[in-house]
Amino acid sequence: AGNVTLFKDYLTGDDMFDDTYKYEDIDDAIYMVYATKDSVGVDVVVQYGLEEIQFEGEFAMYDYVSSYTDYMQALEEKLLSDGKYDEYNKLGLVSGPWFEILLNFENLQFFKGHSMNDVGMTILSEHKVINGRKRPVLYYIKYGLVEVKAITL
């Protein structure tokens, strides 16, 4: 048995990933999780039952940005009402690196937690070349996650 840190969607409670996956903190704003893909699919997506969603058509980017704005507003309200002022004050760090990832909009995939709750975080995913190999990475808004210690068997 060991200890694992589980990262859950702060607004929906959906399990999103855990620290057995290698991840890095980008600009104290975003977690980039390194995943692997096999015949079944992307490991993090499969393990946590993440559901792919689509933003398509000529207004795809507009639709995404609109949902992102709604999400950030809901997150701000929840952080404030829960008295999480440090996290609330750091939300401004997210937009720069997040919109940098969105420059690759055409090649991104979008996922929600398994509940498919509209208020939940939309995870961004792309394939990046890392050490000469293309592999999937997933991006999560750091302050939209809550860490929970869990015991594995």
XYZ file of C-alpha atoms in Angstrom:
153
model
C 0.000 0.000 0.000
C 1.129 3.532 -0.646
C -0.016 7.109 -0.470
C -1.291 8.758 -3.612
C -2.420 12.339 -4.072
C -5.618 12.508 -6.060
C -6.518 15.701 -7.914
C -10.258 16.362 -8.044
C -12.269 18.986 -9.900
C -12.968 21.639 -7.267
C -16.435 22.422 -8.648
C -17.721 18.908 -9.442
C -15.679 16.520 -7.292
C -14.712 14.463 -10.360
C -11.383 12.627 -10.063
C -9.042 14.124 -12.682
C -5.601 12.525 -12.234
C -3.179 11.429 -9.526
C 0.474 11.965 -8.709
C 1.562 8.568 -10.014
C 1.599 10.431 -13.342
C 4.558 12.715 -13.959
C 3.381 16.320 -14.047
C 4.827 19.781 -13.881
C 3.619 23.102 -12.613
C 3.666 25.767 -15.335
C 3.917 29.370 -14.091
C 2.205 28.470 -10.784
C -1.010 28.279 -12.810
C -1.340 25.073 -14.805
C -0.497 21.430 -14.265
C 0.824 19.696 -17.379
C 0.379 15.943 -16.978
C 2.456 13.546 -19.066
C 0.338 10.707 -20.392
C 0.951 7.702 -22.609
C -1.175 6.305 -25.386
C -1.747 2.665 -26.257
C -4.353 0.705 -28.210
C -6.975 1.386 -25.511
C -6.383 5.137 -25.466
C -4.619 7.724 -23.350
C -3.914 6.272 -19.892
C -5.082 9.246 -17.773
C -8.257 9.593 -19.859
C -9.074 5.887 -19.576
C -8.194 5.534 -15.872
C -10.272 8.537 -14.814
C -13.132 8.120 -17.284
C -12.588 11.559 -18.786
C -15.078 12.313 -21.540
C -14.060 14.005 -24.769
C -16.135 17.000 -25.821
C -16.060 18.898 -29.118
C -15.804 22.538 -30.061
C -16.486 22.560 -33.798
C -17.491 24.814 -36.656
C -16.579 28.400 -37.421
C -17.452 29.566 -33.895
C -15.531 26.775 -32.116
C -12.934 29.096 -30.567
C -15.626 31.577 -29.518
C -17.677 28.756 -27.953
C -14.642 27.496 -26.054
C -13.652 30.949 -24.759
C -17.242 31.561 -23.665
C -17.287 28.294 -21.679
C -13.833 29.110 -20.219
C -15.101 32.518 -19.056
C -18.163 30.942 -17.406
C -15.955 28.343 -15.722
C -13.480 30.904 -14.374
C -16.337 33.005 -13.009
C -17.855 29.990 -11.214
C -14.411 29.065 -9.871
C -13.806 32.624 -8.601
C -17.158 32.630 -6.790
C -16.533 29.235 -5.150
C -12.979 30.115 -4.068
C -14.240 33.376 -2.546
C -17.220 31.806 -0.791
C -14.913 29.092 0.620
C -12.444 31.719 1.848
C -9.613 30.476 -0.385
C -8.189 33.944 -0.977
C -4.637 32.857 -1.922
C -5.967 30.678 -4.741
C -8.451 33.365 -5.776
C -5.660 35.944 -6.004
C -3.578 33.613 -8.178
C -6.294 32.995 -10.788
C -4.885 35.891 -12.813
C -1.776 33.786 -13.482
C -3.789 31.322 -15.572
C -4.828 33.284 -18.658
C -1.334 33.929 -20.091
C -0.084 30.336 -20.311
C -3.608 28.958 -20.945
C -4.142 31.171 -23.991
C -0.644 30.271 -25.213
C -1.778 26.618 -25.302
C -4.949 27.734 -27.122
C -2.832 29.121 -29.983
C -2.708 25.458 -31.035
C -6.548 25.272 -30.914
C -6.887 23.272 -34.155
C -4.821 20.424 -32.686
C -6.264 20.366 -29.168
C -8.618 17.827 -27.666
C -11.011 18.794 -24.883
C -12.155 16.661 -21.965
C -14.532 16.914 -19.018
C -14.583 14.841 -15.846
C -16.639 11.638 -15.865
C -19.802 13.371 -14.567
C -19.821 15.522 -17.747
C -21.052 18.363 -15.533
C -21.100 21.614 -17.528
C -19.766 23.630 -14.589
C -16.622 21.492 -14.389
C -13.183 22.229 -15.771
C -12.486 21.616 -19.444
C -9.121 19.875 -19.731
C -6.967 20.678 -22.748
C -4.856 17.975 -24.375
C -2.335 17.927 -27.198
C 0.499 15.794 -28.490
C 3.927 17.269 -27.752
C 7.348 16.112 -28.806
C 9.174 15.206 -25.593
C 12.669 13.695 -25.799
C 12.175 13.128 -29.517
C 8.890 11.260 -29.054
C 5.356 12.517 -29.537
C 3.224 11.913 -26.493
C -0.065 13.208 -25.123
C -0.098 15.827 -22.395
C -3.113 17.138 -20.508
C -3.451 20.634 -19.080
C -5.419 21.410 -15.924
C -6.034 24.763 -14.243
C -4.167 24.345 -10.956
C -6.611 26.342 -8.803
C -9.585 24.422 -10.174
C -8.271 21.275 -8.500
C -8.328 20.107 -4.921
C -5.722 17.640 -3.659
C -6.885 14.646 -1.664
C -4.554 12.120 -0.026
C -5.587 8.576 -0.839
C -4.292 5.156 0.142
C -3.666 2.602 -2.587
C -3.863 -1.114 -1.974
